[in-house]
Amino acid sequence: MTQTIEPGNPEAPTQPEDTGTGSRPAAAIPGIIPAALKRRVPKYSDLAPLMQFKKPEFSRAARLRQASTIWDLRDMAKRRTPQAPFDYTDGAAEAEITLRRARQAFLDIEFRPGILRDVSRVDLGTQILGKPSRLPVGIAPTGFTRMMQSEGEYAGSQAAAAAGIPYTLSTMGTASIEDVAAAAPDGRNWFQLYLWTDRDRSLELIERAARAGNDTLMVTVDTAVAGARLRDVRNGMTIPPALTLKTVLDASYRPAWWFNFLTHEPLTFASLSRYTGTVADLINSMFDPTLTFEDLDWLRDTWKGKLVVKGIQTVEDARKVVDHGADGVVLSNHGGRQLDRAPIPFHLLPEVSAALKADNSDAAIILDTGIMSGADIIAALALGADFTLIGRAYLYGLMAGGRAGVDRAIEILEKDMLRTMALLGVSRISELTPDHVRLLKK
């Protein structure tokens, strides 16, 4: 009869069974120390393979290689960038509740992996708005980008082109539509539009974007007035940064940033030649608070490429903009930079996905806000997003190391996504389903 002993059973024998020889192993004899546990003076031949001292590296490339997460890039960016431009990127509106909630939303999930799947090859490629993208993420529109680091939009667009993903130039970008197209001629460039009170100026921008080869127009609709970005107020943030006593003192700790800023071409914009003042003043003076769905109809008639509406925060508005001709929606609360306590895009995602499917709509669902890892991106895709956009995540890389820093940010996200997909037992984006993610209840 065979006796089965469960793991951890206190009745399990702790000594080897008697073999009938009457002998006991040395390890079992009290007072006898096995040879492997006796102390000795190490030999050089034993130490030599362990001694792998490397020459210290202090280059930017070496520092970037040490960054394993987007948070690491953020730490580097904070050390290298003056407080005002860093806070402009890092901050949000009012008490910054929305931004914290958006990031927390990605933490409050549980992945549900499948096992015994062949994940020897994982493909992150996808289709978005009629064309392929090598990764399910693109670069979101960000304003005043050359203020964060002198390579600005040129670094972002070139890194995106090299990675095979879309790049979106903001109306408030600090490089012209034409210059970005020339910098990344083989990239897929999109243009983000803020409708101005001056419709002729808006039309001019649309025409320039079309001539420069942009295939998608992304109109942002959540900036009727400027949000209360209190970090900018406290820092006395202006465009361009002003040389006050405070900024001069701040510059003394970050001379490289100021050297780059002062020795490159002054900030120019995608949509206006020069501007001096606060961001809030610019938004309130130029953007149109009377914008309605009739204006969206006008855009649909005017723009012949793909039209995406950014700033969708309710299911009803997602349905309505699609009814008015939008090819896609961007679930976004402007990175928490407009209305504090706004809906969280990741929470809204399943409802919008279900609603558009019920309407038999093929409109693309794109998500931004709060993404800080490739796992965040995979979770969004599983819950119904077709694509995602990163803003702060790539800007941290830009501030940490220019074009090379943006490349590193994309590389970090790609590795995250590949690892997460493989561990989920998924080899293609199309295999992701809501069953792979569970929202944890608080």
XYZ file of C-alpha atoms in Angstrom:
442
model
C 0.000 0.000 0.000
C 1.444 3.377 -1.031
C 1.353 6.198 1.515
C 0.755 9.657 0.095
C 2.261 12.555 2.004
C 0.954 16.046 1.282
C 3.451 18.915 0.848
C 4.106 20.536 4.190
C 2.705 17.588 6.121
C 4.274 17.748 9.608
C 4.275 13.952 9.746
C 6.464 13.604 6.696
C 9.818 11.891 7.425
C 12.747 14.290 7.711
C 15.517 11.670 7.576
C 16.432 9.402 4.678
C 14.943 5.925 4.855
C 17.147 3.154 6.169
C 18.637 1.413 3.145
C 19.511 -1.617 5.133
C 23.252 -0.926 4.972
C 23.370 0.579 8.443
C 25.225 3.664 7.091
C 24.049 7.272 7.373
C 24.960 10.198 5.096
C 27.512 12.574 6.577
C 24.959 15.419 6.453
C 22.698 13.440 8.763
C 25.354 12.748 11.407
C 25.219 15.314 14.218
C 28.365 17.502 14.415
C 29.554 16.715 10.866
C 29.656 19.808 8.529
C 29.385 19.138 4.776
C 32.463 20.212 2.806
C 30.422 22.745 0.788
C 29.570 24.661 3.969
C 33.097 24.878 5.387
C 34.724 28.326 5.178
C 37.896 28.766 3.136
C 40.029 31.504 1.647
C 38.718 32.156 -1.877
C 41.055 31.541 -4.786
C 41.717 34.158 -7.443
C 40.453 31.724 -10.070
C 37.121 31.693 -8.210
C 36.947 35.482 -7.967
C 38.087 36.368 -11.480
C 34.812 35.467 -13.275
C 32.879 37.555 -10.756
C 35.024 40.674 -11.174
C 33.350 42.490 -14.048
C 34.002 46.121 -13.256
C 32.898 48.357 -16.092
C 34.162 51.764 -17.053
C 31.687 54.361 -15.786
C 29.560 55.928 -18.540
C 28.208 59.437 -18.210
C 26.824 59.999 -21.696
C 23.196 60.792 -22.417
C 22.857 57.476 -24.258
C 24.074 55.572 -21.202
C 21.649 57.399 -18.928
C 18.762 56.665 -21.250
C 19.649 52.975 -21.400
C 19.344 52.840 -17.628
C 15.731 54.044 -17.806
C 13.447 51.011 -17.524
C 10.099 52.805 -17.179
C 8.427 56.029 -18.222
C 8.654 57.054 -14.570
C 12.452 56.755 -14.825
C 12.368 59.109 -17.809
C 10.200 61.482 -15.817
C 12.808 61.576 -13.035
C 15.514 62.358 -15.584
C 13.352 65.024 -17.208
C 12.739 66.742 -13.884
C 16.469 66.955 -13.195
C 17.263 68.408 -16.610
C 14.366 70.821 -17.191
C 13.574 74.140 -15.478
C 10.570 74.043 -13.190
C 8.178 76.123 -15.315
C 8.332 74.036 -18.533
C 8.521 70.777 -16.568
C 5.442 71.686 -14.538
C 3.637 72.786 -17.700
C 4.060 69.213 -18.952
C 3.659 67.371 -15.679
C 0.792 69.347 -14.189
C -2.956 69.432 -14.661
C -5.915 71.641 -13.757
C -6.837 72.871 -10.286
C -6.185 70.163 -7.637
C -5.083 67.677 -10.354
C -7.696 65.173 -9.189
C -8.540 64.065 -12.719
C -4.943 63.225 -13.597
C -4.452 61.167 -10.442
C -7.721 59.313 -11.025
C -6.802 58.625 -14.656
C -3.528 57.014 -13.643
C -5.143 55.153 -10.769
C -7.731 53.733 -13.156
C -5.037 51.715 -14.918
C -3.766 50.422 -11.572
C -7.215 49.298 -10.437
C -7.405 46.370 -12.845
C -6.540 42.713 -12.802
C -5.221 40.955 -15.876
C -6.642 37.501 -16.585
C -4.036 35.527 -18.531
C -4.602 32.431 -20.619
C -2.054 29.624 -20.437
C -0.649 27.069 -22.868
C -0.836 29.419 -25.845
C 1.905 29.779 -28.428
C 3.338 33.247 -27.846
C 6.734 32.651 -29.418
C 5.888 35.491 -31.818
C 3.858 38.505 -30.699
C 2.633 40.981 -33.310
C 1.728 44.487 -32.096
C 0.714 45.754 -35.530
C -2.755 47.174 -36.080
C -4.864 49.245 -38.460
C -6.008 52.735 -37.527
C -8.089 55.040 -39.706
C -7.451 53.016 -42.829
C -3.686 52.582 -42.569
C -1.298 50.272 -40.701
C 0.592 51.208 -37.550
C 3.452 49.063 -36.278
C 2.330 49.688 -32.697
C -1.133 50.403 -31.249
C -0.028 53.818 -29.984
C 0.685 57.195 -31.552
C 2.007 60.538 -30.367
C -0.673 62.944 -29.162
C -0.708 66.660 -30.004
C 1.204 68.748 -27.469
C 1.603 72.507 -27.466
C 4.815 74.528 -27.134
C 6.904 71.365 -27.449
C 10.225 73.048 -28.256
C 9.889 74.836 -24.939
C 10.297 71.471 -23.174
C 13.419 70.645 -25.170
C 14.894 72.375 -28.200
C 14.365 69.438 -30.621
C 10.635 69.545 -29.884
C 8.268 68.498 -32.642
C 11.139 67.475 -34.894
C 12.256 64.828 -32.395
C 8.686 63.614 -31.866
C 7.803 63.332 -35.548
C 11.087 61.656 -36.497
C 10.893 59.161 -33.633
C 7.307 58.322 -34.595
C 8.291 57.822 -38.227
C 11.163 55.545 -37.214
C 8.799 53.520 -35.015
C 6.136 53.274 -37.722
C 3.437 55.094 -35.729
C 1.416 58.297 -36.312
C 2.537 61.690 -35.050
C 0.053 64.495 -34.349
C 1.155 68.130 -34.641
C -0.754 70.573 -32.455
C -2.143 73.893 -33.619
C -0.050 75.250 -30.740
C 3.035 73.324 -31.809
C 6.317 75.224 -32.010
C 7.195 74.063 -35.503
C 5.289 74.746 -38.688
C 3.169 72.173 -40.506
C 5.555 72.345 -43.455
C 8.726 71.991 -41.367
C 7.411 68.920 -39.539
C 6.455 67.315 -42.852
C 9.966 68.018 -44.166
C 11.574 66.639 -40.988
C 9.645 63.359 -41.208
C 8.768 62.942 -44.901
C 8.204 59.198 -44.562
C 6.127 59.455 -41.394
C 2.382 59.373 -41.002
C 1.552 62.897 -39.898
C -1.783 64.032 -38.460
C -2.788 67.603 -37.644
C -4.710 68.679 -34.552
C -6.974 71.690 -34.989
C -8.371 74.176 -32.524
C -11.146 76.075 -34.262
C -10.585 79.802 -33.953
C -13.116 82.574 -33.919
C -11.479 83.610 -37.207
C -12.750 80.876 -39.547
C -10.553 82.065 -42.405
C -7.467 81.381 -40.298
C -8.817 77.935 -39.453
C -9.464 77.220 -43.125
C -5.925 78.299 -43.968
C -4.527 75.810 -41.453
C -6.709 73.009 -42.834
C -5.511 73.699 -46.366
C -1.868 73.802 -45.264
C -2.254 70.492 -43.450
C -3.731 68.876 -46.563
C -0.974 70.211 -48.823
C 1.679 68.927 -46.398
C 0.312 65.386 -46.659
C -1.498 65.041 -43.325
C -4.133 62.316 -43.794
C -6.066 62.881 -40.547
C -7.498 66.021 -38.968
C -8.030 65.813 -35.205
C -10.302 68.587 -33.957
C -10.167 69.236 -30.211
C -13.470 70.267 -28.631
C -12.785 70.506 -24.887
C -11.176 73.956 -24.766
C -14.042 76.435 -24.910
C -12.078 78.287 -22.221
C -8.734 77.557 -20.587
C -8.540 75.256 -17.593
C -7.090 76.557 -14.318
C -3.564 75.143 -14.489
C -2.369 76.355 -11.121
C 1.214 75.201 -11.435
C 1.594 77.548 -14.414
C 0.056 80.399 -12.427
C 2.385 79.838 -9.478
C 5.422 79.567 -11.739
C 4.504 82.709 -13.662
C 4.584 80.589 -16.814
C 4.649 82.578 -20.050
C 5.201 81.742 -23.714
C 8.135 81.992 -24.279
C 9.620 81.600 -20.774
C 10.569 84.981 -19.328
C 13.993 85.666 -17.841
C 12.976 86.675 -14.338
C 15.077 86.407 -11.198
C 13.349 83.125 -10.375
C 14.004 81.574 -13.804
C 17.623 82.750 -13.790
C 18.178 81.056 -10.423
C 16.441 77.936 -11.709
C 18.648 78.027 -14.807
C 21.780 77.912 -12.695
C 20.942 74.294 -11.863
C 20.077 73.374 -15.460
C 22.467 75.309 -17.705
C 22.225 72.839 -20.603
C 18.505 73.540 -21.081
C 19.008 77.304 -21.173
C 22.015 76.980 -23.477
C 19.918 74.963 -25.941
C 16.957 77.309 -25.608
C 18.947 80.495 -26.150
C 21.172 79.192 -28.968
C 18.392 77.769 -31.161
C 15.850 79.556 -33.317
C 13.228 81.378 -31.183
C 9.922 79.590 -30.737
C 7.689 79.746 -33.781
C 4.274 78.186 -34.059
C 2.307 75.984 -36.422
C -0.440 78.574 -36.546
C 0.932 82.004 -35.603
C 4.272 83.712 -35.999
C 4.872 85.063 -32.522
C 3.074 85.244 -29.187
C 4.018 86.542 -25.756
C 1.797 85.925 -22.748
C 0.247 83.144 -20.695
C -1.219 79.963 -22.114
C -4.622 80.761 -20.618
C -4.674 84.211 -22.207
C -3.836 82.710 -25.584
C -6.622 80.103 -25.393
C -9.217 82.586 -24.171
C -8.363 85.153 -26.831
C -8.120 82.883 -29.878
C -10.312 79.803 -29.436
C -13.994 79.850 -30.224
C -16.365 79.286 -27.248
C -19.366 79.288 -29.626
C -18.331 76.011 -31.291
C -21.308 73.710 -32.043
C -22.125 70.596 -34.028
C -22.825 72.815 -37.036
C -19.132 73.678 -37.058
C -18.337 69.973 -37.076
C -20.558 69.630 -40.141
C -18.584 72.454 -41.769
C -15.326 70.665 -41.000
C -16.653 67.405 -42.408
C -17.557 69.154 -45.665
C -14.235 70.992 -45.801
C -11.752 68.269 -44.855
C -11.532 65.347 -47.281
C -9.320 63.077 -45.184
C -10.104 61.234 -41.968
C -11.781 63.372 -39.297
C -11.353 62.587 -35.584
C -12.945 64.453 -32.668
C -10.815 64.697 -29.524
C -12.193 65.486 -26.087
C -15.165 63.094 -25.958
C -16.254 62.527 -22.349
C -19.756 61.025 -22.599
C -21.368 58.172 -24.511
C -23.970 60.553 -25.941
C -21.351 62.869 -27.419
C -19.427 59.944 -28.896
C -22.548 58.812 -30.725
C -23.429 62.316 -31.829
C -20.075 63.232 -33.375
C -20.099 59.948 -35.295
C -23.582 60.814 -36.556
C -22.121 64.126 -37.756
C -19.487 62.379 -39.842
C -16.504 61.752 -37.541
C -14.369 58.774 -38.549
C -13.150 58.373 -35.003
C -13.374 59.666 -31.453
C -10.633 60.326 -28.931
C -11.822 59.616 -25.401
C -9.864 62.288 -23.567
C -10.174 64.845 -20.800
C -7.154 66.746 -22.126
C -4.841 64.943 -19.750
C -6.728 66.398 -16.809
C -5.679 69.881 -17.910
C -9.121 71.395 -18.501
C -12.005 70.375 -16.203
C -10.891 68.866 -12.918
C -13.052 65.911 -11.794
C -13.875 65.196 -15.439
C -14.820 61.645 -16.514
C -11.910 59.222 -16.788
C -11.486 57.951 -20.386
C -10.488 54.434 -19.294
C -13.675 54.140 -17.217
C -15.763 55.473 -20.113
C -14.214 53.143 -22.666
C -16.375 50.005 -22.231
C -19.598 52.030 -22.444
C -18.551 53.871 -25.605
C -17.351 50.654 -27.216
C -20.663 48.919 -26.468
C -22.700 51.897 -27.683
C -20.902 52.230 -31.021
C -21.080 48.489 -31.606
C -24.814 48.634 -30.933
C -25.045 51.359 -33.579
C -23.099 49.170 -36.043
C -20.531 51.943 -36.275
C -17.015 51.336 -37.531
C -15.714 54.607 -36.082
C -12.303 54.258 -34.444
C -12.116 54.553 -30.666
C -8.862 56.149 -29.542
C -7.930 56.727 -25.906
C -5.492 59.002 -24.133
C -4.871 60.370 -20.596
C -3.035 58.526 -17.844
C -0.997 56.093 -19.954
C 2.403 55.459 -18.365
C 3.218 51.898 -19.446
C 2.696 49.400 -22.220
C 0.491 47.397 -19.873
C -1.850 50.423 -19.706
C -2.086 50.363 -23.498
C -2.863 46.638 -23.620
C -5.563 47.055 -20.963
C -7.183 49.828 -23.022
C -7.142 47.719 -26.180
C -8.678 44.781 -24.328
C -11.560 46.936 -23.084
C -12.460 48.216 -26.537
C -9.999 50.865 -27.721
C -8.725 50.570 -31.285
C -5.718 52.774 -30.622
C -4.079 54.947 -27.972
C -2.156 58.220 -27.795
C 0.646 59.299 -25.465
C 1.411 62.890 -24.524
C 3.274 63.259 -21.239
C 4.913 59.845 -21.627
C 6.793 60.890 -24.750
C 7.454 64.411 -23.464
C 9.248 62.969 -20.440
C 11.522 61.174 -22.895
C 11.997 64.353 -24.911
C 13.024 66.337 -21.841
C 15.275 63.510 -20.661
C 17.226 63.207 -23.884
C 15.808 64.853 -27.011
C 15.155 62.596 -29.993
C 17.005 59.714 -28.317
C 14.771 60.123 -25.272
C 11.615 59.878 -27.374
C 13.011 56.763 -29.037
C 13.641 55.315 -25.585
C 10.108 56.104 -24.409
C 8.632 54.283 -27.399
C 11.041 51.379 -26.893
C 10.056 51.052 -23.228
C 6.350 50.987 -24.132
C 6.933 48.455 -26.897
C 8.805 46.086 -24.584
C 6.068 46.475 -21.981
C 3.404 45.616 -24.545
C 5.261 42.585 -25.898
C 5.816 41.193 -22.417
C 2.232 41.845 -21.299
C 0.773 40.240 -24.417
C 2.952 37.155 -24.066
C 2.098 36.740 -20.397
C -1.597 37.110 -21.223
C -1.253 34.294 -23.748
C -2.070 36.597 -26.676
C -0.045 36.884 -29.881
C -2.087 39.485 -31.837
C -3.996 42.635 -30.928
C -7.160 41.168 -32.452
C -7.105 38.389 -29.832
C -7.516 40.801 -26.916
C -11.007 40.828 -25.375
C -12.643 42.295 -22.268
C -12.201 38.862 -20.685
C -8.489 39.635 -20.341
C -9.125 42.513 -17.932
C -11.179 42.761 -14.761
C -11.922 46.114 -13.154
C -11.329 45.800 -9.442
C -14.079 47.053 -7.176
C -13.172 49.371 -4.328
